[in-house]
Amino acid sequence: MNKKIFSQLLAYSQNDLTKISQPYIMETFGVEVERCESLEQYAEKIDDACLHKYFSKYWQNDMKKWKYSGVALIDEVNSLKPRAVLDVGCGYNEFKGKIDNLIGIDPYNDRADLQVSTLDYKTDQKFDVIMCLGSVNFGNREKIIAEVGRCVALLEDGGTMFFRVNPGVQHDKPEADWIEFFAWNVPFIIELADMFNLAVLDIRDDTNQRKYFVLRKKLAKLEK
Ligand SMILES: C[S@@+](CC[C@H](N)C(=O)[O-])C[C@H]1O[C@@H](n2cnc3c(N)ncnc32)[C@H](O)[C@@H]1O
């Protein structure tokens, strides 16, 4: 759950749900949501609406600015000769047609091949490569762990995951004010690798304080 939004709702309403009106939500968070049965549910819906608004209307990308996690990935990924690549939170789907056999998913950007979130994406397909570039970044630790776990489940044994993550830097635009940016750090990357039996192939500082890292799913027979 987005703690910033929940704390604001709690402080304002003092846990009295009748105080949470549509005008209050619009005035405070700049979004509309349907009526909810609890403050937690309001926080979830408002969080989703804020992410939707920001990433469908305001956020702009410049793939060229990233030292490691932008256009440099085209040759890097294609050199692995992948049979299937998943771009999680693909934004404007800029790798489409440049990286072989790629599917881009994103719940908020209509250029995605499928408009769906990481946790709601259901498929029997497995991927040799999964890219999570700036997209497993929103919400609390449990949400991040669940999203990484979902990606690991979609990855072939021996498959590779490329990440760009944010150490918790807020985006400049006011429309991003209510978004909760998870504060990634190197110990957490290593903890995740241990948790999901992944080898850490690389960790580097990318542009704008972002971290770039590469994980590989260990082969089942090597697991013990
Ligand atoms: C900072 S942008 C990065 C976009 C693209 N990967 C890139 O590198 O340009 C973050 C993207 O993650 C998407 N996103 C947010 N929450 C998501 C979720 N739960 N599942 C998948 N994508 C999500 C947003 O819609 C947005 O397009």
PDB file of C-alpha atoms and ligand atoms in Angstrom:
ATOM      1  CA  MET A   1       0.000   0.000   0.000  1.00  0.00           C
ATOM      2  CA  ASN A   2       1.065   3.593  -0.695  1.00  0.00           C
ATOM      3  CA  LYS A   3       1.893   4.882   2.810  1.00  0.00           C
ATOM      4  CA  LYS A   4       1.903   8.560   1.780  1.00  0.00           C
ATOM      5  CA  ILE A   5      -1.657   8.354   0.491  1.00  0.00           C
ATOM      6  CA  PHE A   6      -2.882   6.205   3.386  1.00  0.00           C
ATOM      7  CA  SER A   7      -1.363   8.573   6.003  1.00  0.00           C
ATOM      8  CA  GLN A   8      -2.970  11.575   4.327  1.00  0.00           C
ATOM      9  CA  LEU A   9      -6.382   9.856   4.273  1.00  0.00           C
ATOM     10  CA  LEU A  10      -6.027   8.798   7.907  1.00  0.00           C
ATOM     11  CA  ALA A  11      -4.893  12.222   9.149  1.00  0.00           C
ATOM     12  CA  TYR A  12      -7.735  13.962   7.314  1.00  0.00           C
ATOM     13  CA  SER A  13     -10.562  11.540   8.154  1.00  0.00           C
ATOM     14  CA  GLN A  14      -9.486  10.399  11.644  1.00  0.00           C
ATOM     15  CA  ASN A  15     -10.697   6.994  10.444  1.00  0.00           C
ATOM     16  CA  ASP A  16     -14.218   8.295   9.670  1.00  0.00           C
ATOM     17  CA  LEU A  17     -14.900   7.041   6.133  1.00  0.00           C
ATOM     18  CA  THR A  18     -17.830   9.445   5.630  1.00  0.00           C
ATOM     19  CA  LYS A  19     -15.330  12.338   5.554  1.00  0.00           C
ATOM     20  CA  ILE A  20     -13.680  10.988   2.386  1.00  0.00           C
ATOM     21  CA  SER A  21     -15.745  12.753  -0.292  1.00  0.00           C
ATOM     22  CA  GLN A  22     -15.178  12.868  -4.051  1.00  0.00           C
ATOM     23  CA  PRO A  23     -14.384  16.641  -3.979  1.00  0.00           C
ATOM     24  CA  TYR A  24     -11.795  16.023  -1.222  1.00  0.00           C
ATOM     25  CA  ILE A  25     -10.131  13.263  -3.274  1.00  0.00           C
ATOM     26  CA  MET A  26     -10.053  15.419  -6.405  1.00  0.00           C
ATOM     27  CA  GLU A  27      -8.763  18.486  -4.561  1.00  0.00           C
ATOM     28  CA  THR A  28      -6.061  16.574  -2.664  1.00  0.00           C
ATOM     29  CA  PHE A  29      -4.887  13.914  -5.110  1.00  0.00           C
ATOM     30  CA  GLY A  30      -6.151  15.259  -8.456  1.00  0.00           C
ATOM     31  CA  VAL A  31      -7.933  12.022  -9.400  1.00  0.00           C
ATOM     32  CA  GLU A  32     -11.400  10.451  -9.276  1.00  0.00           C
ATOM     33  CA  VAL A  33     -12.106   7.056  -7.762  1.00  0.00           C
ATOM     34  CA  GLU A  34     -15.268   5.089  -7.034  1.00  0.00           C
ATOM     35  CA  ARG A  35     -16.647   4.783  -3.474  1.00  0.00           C
ATOM     36  CA  CYS A  36     -14.679   2.365  -1.289  1.00  0.00           C
ATOM     37  CA  GLU A  37     -15.407   0.322   1.823  1.00  0.00           C
ATOM     38  CA  SER A  38     -12.242   1.158   3.764  1.00  0.00           C
ATOM     39  CA  LEU A  39      -9.339   3.617   3.935  1.00  0.00           C
ATOM     40  CA  GLU A  40      -6.981   0.864   2.694  1.00  0.00           C
ATOM     41  CA  GLN A  41      -9.162   0.352  -0.378  1.00  0.00           C
ATOM     42  CA  TYR A  42      -9.240   4.116  -1.009  1.00  0.00           C
ATOM     43  CA  ALA A  43      -5.434   4.224  -0.731  1.00  0.00           C
ATOM     44  CA  GLU A  44      -5.107   1.386  -3.312  1.00  0.00           C
ATOM     45  CA  LYS A  45      -7.538   2.988  -5.776  1.00  0.00           C
ATOM     46  CA  ILE A  46      -6.090   6.482  -5.410  1.00  0.00           C
ATOM     47  CA  ASP A  47      -2.548   5.120  -5.822  1.00  0.00           C
ATOM     48  CA  ASP A  48      -3.544   3.306  -9.027  1.00  0.00           C
ATOM     49  CA  ALA A  49      -5.344   6.416 -10.344  1.00  0.00           C
ATOM     50  CA  CYS A  50      -2.302   8.649  -9.600  1.00  0.00           C
ATOM     51  CA  LEU A  51       0.056   6.216 -11.359  1.00  0.00           C
ATOM     52  CA  HIS A  52      -2.339   5.986 -14.296  1.00  0.00           C
ATOM     53  CA  LYS A  53      -2.668   9.751 -14.630  1.00  0.00           C
ATOM     54  CA  TYR A  54       1.067  10.383 -14.391  1.00  0.00           C
ATOM     55  CA  PHE A  55       2.285   7.595 -16.673  1.00  0.00           C
ATOM     56  CA  SER A  56      -0.425   7.985 -19.312  1.00  0.00           C
ATOM     57  CA  LYS A  57      -0.364  11.802 -19.585  1.00  0.00           C
ATOM     58  CA  TYR A  58       2.690  13.457 -18.025  1.00  0.00           C
ATOM     59  CA  TRP A  59       5.748  11.190 -17.922  1.00  0.00           C
ATOM     60  CA  GLN A  60       8.093  11.487 -20.910  1.00  0.00           C
ATOM     61  CA  ASN A  61      11.075   9.316 -21.681  1.00  0.00           C
ATOM     62  CA  ASP A  62      14.442   9.843 -23.289  1.00  0.00           C
ATOM     63  CA  MET A  63      15.936   6.407 -23.871  1.00  0.00           C
ATOM     64  CA  LYS A  64      19.220   7.993 -25.006  1.00  0.00           C
ATOM     65  CA  LYS A  65      20.003   9.418 -21.581  1.00  0.00           C
ATOM     66  CA  TRP A  66      20.712   6.036 -19.927  1.00  0.00           C
ATOM     67  CA  LYS A  67      24.318   4.876 -19.979  1.00  0.00           C
ATOM     68  CA  TYR A  68      23.558   1.155 -19.584  1.00  0.00           C
ATOM     69  CA  SER A  69      19.797   0.664 -19.401  1.00  0.00           C
ATOM     70  CA  GLY A  70      18.607   2.413 -22.584  1.00  0.00           C
ATOM     71  CA  VAL A  71      19.624   1.876 -26.215  1.00  0.00           C
ATOM     72  CA  ALA A  72      22.757  -0.030 -25.087  1.00  0.00           C
ATOM     73  CA  LEU A  73      20.443  -2.897 -24.155  1.00  0.00           C
ATOM     74  CA  ILE A  74      19.398  -3.490 -27.763  1.00  0.00           C
ATOM     75  CA  ASP A  75      22.687  -5.187 -28.744  1.00  0.00           C
ATOM     76  CA  GLU A  76      23.167  -6.643 -25.273  1.00  0.00           C
ATOM     77  CA  VAL A  77      19.828  -8.464 -25.327  1.00  0.00           C
ATOM     78  CA  ASN A  78      19.903  -9.443 -29.011  1.00  0.00           C
ATOM     79  CA  SER A  79      23.352 -10.984 -28.497  1.00  0.00           C
ATOM     80  CA  LEU A  80      21.672 -13.510 -26.165  1.00  0.00           C
ATOM     81  CA  LYS A  81      19.582 -14.668 -29.181  1.00  0.00           C
ATOM     82  CA  PRO A  82      16.388 -14.682 -27.077  1.00  0.00           C
ATOM     83  CA  ARG A  83      13.345 -16.678 -28.187  1.00  0.00           C
ATOM     84  CA  ALA A  84      11.057 -14.519 -26.036  1.00  0.00           C
ATOM     85  CA  VAL A  85      11.654 -11.200 -24.265  1.00  0.00           C
ATOM     86  CA  LEU A  86       9.270  -9.499 -21.827  1.00  0.00           C
ATOM     87  CA  ASP A  87       9.545  -5.731 -21.304  1.00  0.00           C
ATOM     88  CA  VAL A  88       7.776  -5.131 -17.990  1.00  0.00           C
ATOM     89  CA  GLY A  89       6.422  -1.586 -17.710  1.00  0.00           C
ATOM     90  CA  CYS A  90       7.526  -0.895 -21.261  1.00  0.00           C
ATOM     91  CA  GLY A  91       6.286   2.712 -21.313  1.00  0.00           C
ATOM     92  CA  TYR A  92       6.165   3.801 -24.969  1.00  0.00           C
ATOM     93  CA  ASN A  93       7.389   0.305 -26.012  1.00  0.00           C
ATOM     94  CA  GLU A  94      10.509   1.775 -27.596  1.00  0.00           C
ATOM     95  CA  PHE A  95      12.330  -1.570 -27.843  1.00  0.00           C
ATOM     96  CA  LYS A  96       9.553  -3.020 -30.006  1.00  0.00           C
ATOM     97  CA  GLY A  97      11.006  -3.948 -33.407  1.00  0.00           C
ATOM     98  CA  LYS A  98      14.568  -3.388 -32.138  1.00  0.00           C
ATOM     99  CA  ILE A  99      14.866  -6.278 -29.692  1.00  0.00           C
ATOM    100  CA  ASP A 100      13.880  -9.642 -31.144  1.00  0.00           C
ATOM    101  CA  ASN A 101      10.684 -11.451 -30.061  1.00  0.00           C
ATOM    102  CA  LEU A 102       9.636  -8.815 -27.552  1.00  0.00           C
ATOM    103  CA  ILE A 103       6.314  -8.310 -25.783  1.00  0.00           C
ATOM    104  CA  GLY A 104       5.817  -5.051 -23.879  1.00  0.00           C
ATOM    105  CA  ILE A 105       3.352  -4.910 -20.987  1.00  0.00           C
ATOM    106  CA  ASP A 106       2.302  -1.765 -19.143  1.00  0.00           C
ATOM    107  CA  PRO A 107      -0.933  -1.008 -17.278  1.00  0.00           C
ATOM    108  CA  TYR A 108      -0.933   2.705 -18.050  1.00  0.00           C
ATOM    109  CA  ASN A 109       0.642   3.244 -21.479  1.00  0.00           C
ATOM    110  CA  ASP A 110      -1.490   2.425 -24.522  1.00  0.00           C
ATOM    111  CA  ARG A 111       1.585   1.740 -26.689  1.00  0.00           C
ATOM    112  CA  ALA A 112       2.109  -1.507 -24.752  1.00  0.00           C
ATOM    113  CA  ASP A 113       1.302  -4.776 -26.516  1.00  0.00           C
ATOM    114  CA  LEU A 114      -0.806  -5.645 -23.483  1.00  0.00           C
ATOM    115  CA  GLN A 115      -2.164  -3.079 -21.027  1.00  0.00           C
ATOM    116  CA  VAL A 116      -1.713  -5.043 -17.842  1.00  0.00           C
ATOM    117  CA  SER A 117       0.308  -4.763 -14.627  1.00  0.00           C
ATOM    118  CA  THR A 118       3.129  -7.131 -13.666  1.00  0.00           C
ATOM    119  CA  LEU A 119       1.018  -8.886 -11.038  1.00  0.00           C
ATOM    120  CA  ASP A 120      -2.065  -9.187 -13.266  1.00  0.00           C
ATOM    121  CA  TYR A 121      -0.204 -10.534 -16.319  1.00  0.00           C
ATOM    122  CA  LYS A 122      -1.210 -14.158 -16.774  1.00  0.00           C
ATOM    123  CA  THR A 123       0.468 -16.403 -19.320  1.00  0.00           C
ATOM    124  CA  ASP A 124       1.874 -19.917 -19.664  1.00  0.00           C
ATOM    125  CA  GLN A 125       4.743 -18.538 -21.728  1.00  0.00           C
ATOM    126  CA  LYS A 126       8.279 -18.359 -20.269  1.00  0.00           C
ATOM    127  CA  PHE A 127      10.839 -15.731 -21.271  1.00  0.00           C
ATOM    128  CA  ASP A 128      14.607 -15.970 -21.840  1.00  0.00           C
ATOM    129  CA  VAL A 129      14.981 -12.289 -21.021  1.00  0.00           C
ATOM    130  CA  ILE A 130      12.897  -9.982 -18.856  1.00  0.00           C
ATOM    131  CA  MET A 131      13.561  -6.245 -18.674  1.00  0.00           C
ATOM    132  CA  CYS A 132      12.278  -4.192 -15.737  1.00  0.00           C
ATOM    133  CA  LEU A 133      13.458  -0.714 -16.575  1.00  0.00           C
ATOM    134  CA  GLY A 134      12.159   1.832 -14.113  1.00  0.00           C
ATOM    135  CA  SER A 135       8.961  -0.148 -13.646  1.00  0.00           C
ATOM    136  CA  VAL A 136       9.445  -2.214 -10.464  1.00  0.00           C
ATOM    137  CA  ASN A 137       9.777   0.987  -8.504  1.00  0.00           C
ATOM    138  CA  PHE A 138       6.429   1.922  -7.045  1.00  0.00           C
ATOM    139  CA  GLY A 139       5.007   1.102  -3.626  1.00  0.00           C
ATOM    140  CA  ASN A 140       6.311  -0.723  -0.596  1.00  0.00           C
ATOM    141  CA  ARG A 141       8.771  -3.574  -0.053  1.00  0.00           C
ATOM    142  CA  GLU A 142       6.067  -6.284  -0.215  1.00  0.00           C
ATOM    143  CA  LYS A 143       4.838  -5.043  -3.590  1.00  0.00           C
ATOM    144  CA  ILE A 144       8.383  -4.914  -4.986  1.00  0.00           C
ATOM    145  CA  ILE A 145       9.136  -8.440  -3.728  1.00  0.00           C
ATOM    146  CA  ALA A 146       5.851  -9.738  -5.200  1.00  0.00           C
ATOM    147  CA  GLU A 147       6.619  -8.122  -8.581  1.00  0.00           C
ATOM    148  CA  VAL A 148      10.175  -9.464  -8.714  1.00  0.00           C
ATOM    149  CA  GLY A 149       8.846 -12.902  -7.700  1.00  0.00           C
ATOM    150  CA  ARG A 150       6.297 -12.765 -10.501  1.00  0.00           C
ATOM    151  CA  CYS A 151       9.048 -11.918 -13.015  1.00  0.00           C
ATOM    152  CA  VAL A 152      11.214 -14.781 -11.723  1.00  0.00           C
ATOM    153  CA  ALA A 153       8.246 -17.152 -12.211  1.00  0.00           C
ATOM    154  CA  LEU A 154       7.971 -15.994 -15.840  1.00  0.00           C
ATOM    155  CA  LEU A 155      11.703 -16.451 -16.493  1.00  0.00           C
ATOM    156  CA  GLU A 156      13.198 -19.617 -18.013  1.00  0.00           C
ATOM    157  CA  ASP A 157      15.868 -21.402 -15.956  1.00  0.00           C
ATOM    158  CA  GLY A 158      19.128 -19.779 -17.027  1.00  0.00           C
ATOM    159  CA  GLY A 159      17.206 -16.698 -18.199  1.00  0.00           C
ATOM    160  CA  THR A 160      18.425 -13.145 -17.632  1.00  0.00           C
ATOM    161  CA  MET A 161      16.738 -10.110 -16.070  1.00  0.00           C
ATOM    162  CA  PHE A 162      17.869  -6.528 -16.676  1.00  0.00           C
ATOM    163  CA  PHE A 163      16.825  -3.845 -14.201  1.00  0.00           C
ATOM    164  CA  ARG A 164      16.972  -0.087 -13.855  1.00  0.00           C
ATOM    165  CA  VAL A 165      15.841   1.006 -10.382  1.00  0.00           C
ATOM    166  CA  ASN A 166      15.375   4.249  -8.510  1.00  0.00           C
ATOM    167  CA  PRO A 167      16.963   4.808  -5.075  1.00  0.00           C
ATOM    168  CA  GLY A 168      13.827   6.728  -4.043  1.00  0.00           C
ATOM    169  CA  VAL A 169      14.283   9.965  -6.003  1.00  0.00           C
ATOM    170  CA  GLN A 170      10.961  11.768  -6.463  1.00  0.00           C
ATOM    171  CA  HIS A 171      10.144  12.790 -10.071  1.00  0.00           C
ATOM    172  CA  ASP A 172       9.978  16.586 -10.588  1.00  0.00           C
ATOM    173  CA  LYS A 173       6.484  16.987 -12.025  1.00  0.00           C
ATOM    174  CA  PRO A 174       3.753  17.837  -9.451  1.00  0.00           C
ATOM    175  CA  GLU A 175       1.564  15.049 -10.905  1.00  0.00           C
ATOM    176  CA  ALA A 176       4.075  12.584  -9.426  1.00  0.00           C
ATOM    177  CA  ASP A 177       3.788  14.031  -5.894  1.00  0.00           C
ATOM    178  CA  TRP A 178       1.632  11.202  -4.513  1.00  0.00           C
ATOM    179  CA  ILE A 179       3.586   8.388  -6.141  1.00  0.00           C
ATOM    180  CA  GLU A 180       5.605   6.341  -3.661  1.00  0.00           C
ATOM    181  CA  PHE A 181       9.049   5.607  -5.095  1.00  0.00           C
ATOM    182  CA  PHE A 182      10.619   2.595  -3.432  1.00  0.00           C
ATOM    183  CA  ALA A 183      14.168   3.350  -2.205  1.00  0.00           C
ATOM    184  CA  TRP A 184      16.229   0.637  -3.893  1.00  0.00           C
ATOM    185  CA  ASN A 185      19.752  -0.069  -2.638  1.00  0.00           C
ATOM    186  CA  VAL A 186      22.502  -2.643  -3.262  1.00  0.00           C
ATOM    187  CA  PRO A 187      21.912  -4.743  -0.096  1.00  0.00           C
ATOM    188  CA  PHE A 188      18.252  -5.128  -1.135  1.00  0.00           C
ATOM    189  CA  ILE A 189      19.296  -6.252  -4.644  1.00  0.00           C
ATOM    190  CA  ILE A 190      21.524  -8.917  -3.077  1.00  0.00           C
ATOM    191  CA  GLU A 191      18.771  -9.933  -0.650  1.00  0.00           C
ATOM    192  CA  LEU A 192      16.365 -10.422  -3.579  1.00  0.00           C
ATOM    193  CA  ALA A 193      18.938 -12.452  -5.502  1.00  0.00           C
ATOM    194  CA  ASP A 194      19.295 -14.798  -2.491  1.00  0.00           C
ATOM    195  CA  MET A 195      15.537 -14.943  -1.942  1.00  0.00           C
ATOM    196  CA  PHE A 196      14.827 -16.020  -5.545  1.00  0.00           C
ATOM    197  CA  ASN A 197      17.972 -18.080  -6.211  1.00  0.00           C
ATOM    198  CA  LEU A 198      19.399 -15.677  -8.769  1.00  0.00           C
ATOM    199  CA  ALA A 199      23.014 -14.975  -9.646  1.00  0.00           C
ATOM    200  CA  VAL A 200      24.060 -11.308  -9.667  1.00  0.00           C
ATOM    201  CA  LEU A 201      25.931 -10.779 -12.949  1.00  0.00           C
ATOM    202  CA  ASP A 202      26.390  -7.028 -12.759  1.00  0.00           C
ATOM    203  CA  ILE A 203      25.516  -3.951 -10.668  1.00  0.00           C
ATOM    204  CA  ARG A 204      26.443  -0.450 -11.876  1.00  0.00           C
ATOM    205  CA  ASP A 205      25.556   3.194 -11.333  1.00  0.00           C
ATOM    206  CA  ASP A 206      23.506   4.414 -14.276  1.00  0.00           C
ATOM    207  CA  THR A 207      22.580   8.018 -15.149  1.00  0.00           C
ATOM    208  CA  ASN A 208      20.455  10.093 -12.696  1.00  0.00           C
ATOM    209  CA  GLN A 209      21.466   8.061  -9.608  1.00  0.00           C
ATOM    210  CA  ARG A 210      19.677   4.999 -10.979  1.00  0.00           C
ATOM    211  CA  LYS A 211      21.114   1.526 -10.425  1.00  0.00           C
ATOM    212  CA  TYR A 212      21.462  -0.885 -13.340  1.00  0.00           C
ATOM    213  CA  PHE A 213      21.780  -4.573 -12.507  1.00  0.00           C
ATOM    214  CA  VAL A 214      21.574  -7.948 -14.187  1.00  0.00           C
ATOM    215  CA  LEU A 215      20.374 -11.187 -12.577  1.00  0.00           C
ATOM    216  CA  ARG A 216      20.355 -14.730 -13.926  1.00  0.00           C
ATOM    217  CA  LYS A 217      18.011 -17.497 -12.809  1.00  0.00           C
ATOM    218  CA  LYS A 218      20.135 -20.393 -11.639  1.00  0.00           C
ATOM    219  CA  LEU A 219      19.538 -23.718 -13.378  1.00  0.00           C
ATOM    220  CA  ALA A 220      17.243 -26.024 -11.389  1.00  0.00           C
ATOM    221  CA  LYS A 221      19.911 -28.742 -11.144  1.00  0.00           C
ATOM    222  CA  LEU A 222      22.338 -26.253  -9.550  1.00  0.00           C
ATOM    223  CA  GLU A 223      19.835 -25.085  -6.950  1.00  0.00           C
ATOM    224  CA  LYS A 224      21.213 -27.121  -3.974  1.00  0.00           C
TER     225      LYS A 224
HETATM  226  C1  LIG B   1       9.744   5.328 -15.451  1.00  0.00           C
HETATM  227  S1  LIG B   1       8.685   4.538 -16.596  1.00  0.00           S
HETATM  228  C2  LIG B   1       9.810   3.508 -17.519  1.00  0.00           C
HETATM  229  C3  LIG B   1       9.269   3.052 -18.852  1.00  0.00           C
HETATM  230  C4  LIG B   1      10.211   2.240 -19.722  1.00  0.00           C
HETATM  231  N1  LIG B   1      10.493   0.946 -19.138  1.00  0.00           N
HETATM  232  C5  LIG B   1      11.493   2.995 -19.970  1.00  0.00           C
HETATM  233  O1  LIG B   1      12.546   2.573 -19.544  1.00  0.00           O
HETATM  234  O2  LIG B   1      11.398   4.034 -20.621  1.00  0.00           O
HETATM  235  C6  LIG B   1       7.848   3.384 -15.560  1.00  0.00           C
HETATM  236  C7  LIG B   1       6.806   2.564 -16.295  1.00  0.00           C
HETATM  237  O3  LIG B   1       6.326   1.545 -15.408  1.00  0.00           O
HETATM  238  C8  LIG B   1       4.944   1.392 -15.626  1.00  0.00           C
HETATM  239  N2  LIG B   1       4.341   0.770 -14.446  1.00  0.00           N
HETATM  240  C9  LIG B   1       3.908   1.352 -13.297  1.00  0.00           C
HETATM  241  N3  LIG B   1       3.391   0.449 -12.471  1.00  0.00           N
HETATM  242  C10 LIG B   1       3.493  -0.750 -13.097  1.00  0.00           C
HETATM  243  C11 LIG B   1       3.104  -2.088 -12.753  1.00  0.00           C
HETATM  244  N4  LIG B   1       2.515  -2.374 -11.594  1.00  0.00           N
HETATM  245  N5  LIG B   1       3.342  -3.082 -13.660  1.00  0.00           N
HETATM  246  C12 LIG B   1       3.950  -2.800 -14.837  1.00  0.00           C
HETATM  247  N6  LIG B   1       4.320  -1.550 -15.211  1.00  0.00           N
HETATM  248  C13 LIG B   1       4.099  -0.545 -14.355  1.00  0.00           C
HETATM  249  C14 LIG B   1       4.453   2.804 -15.905  1.00  0.00           C
HETATM  250  O4  LIG B   1       3.220   2.841 -16.574  1.00  0.00           O
HETATM  251  C15 LIG B   1       5.594   3.368 -16.745  1.00  0.00           C
HETATM  252  O5  LIG B   1       5.381   3.205 -18.127  1.00  0.00           O
END
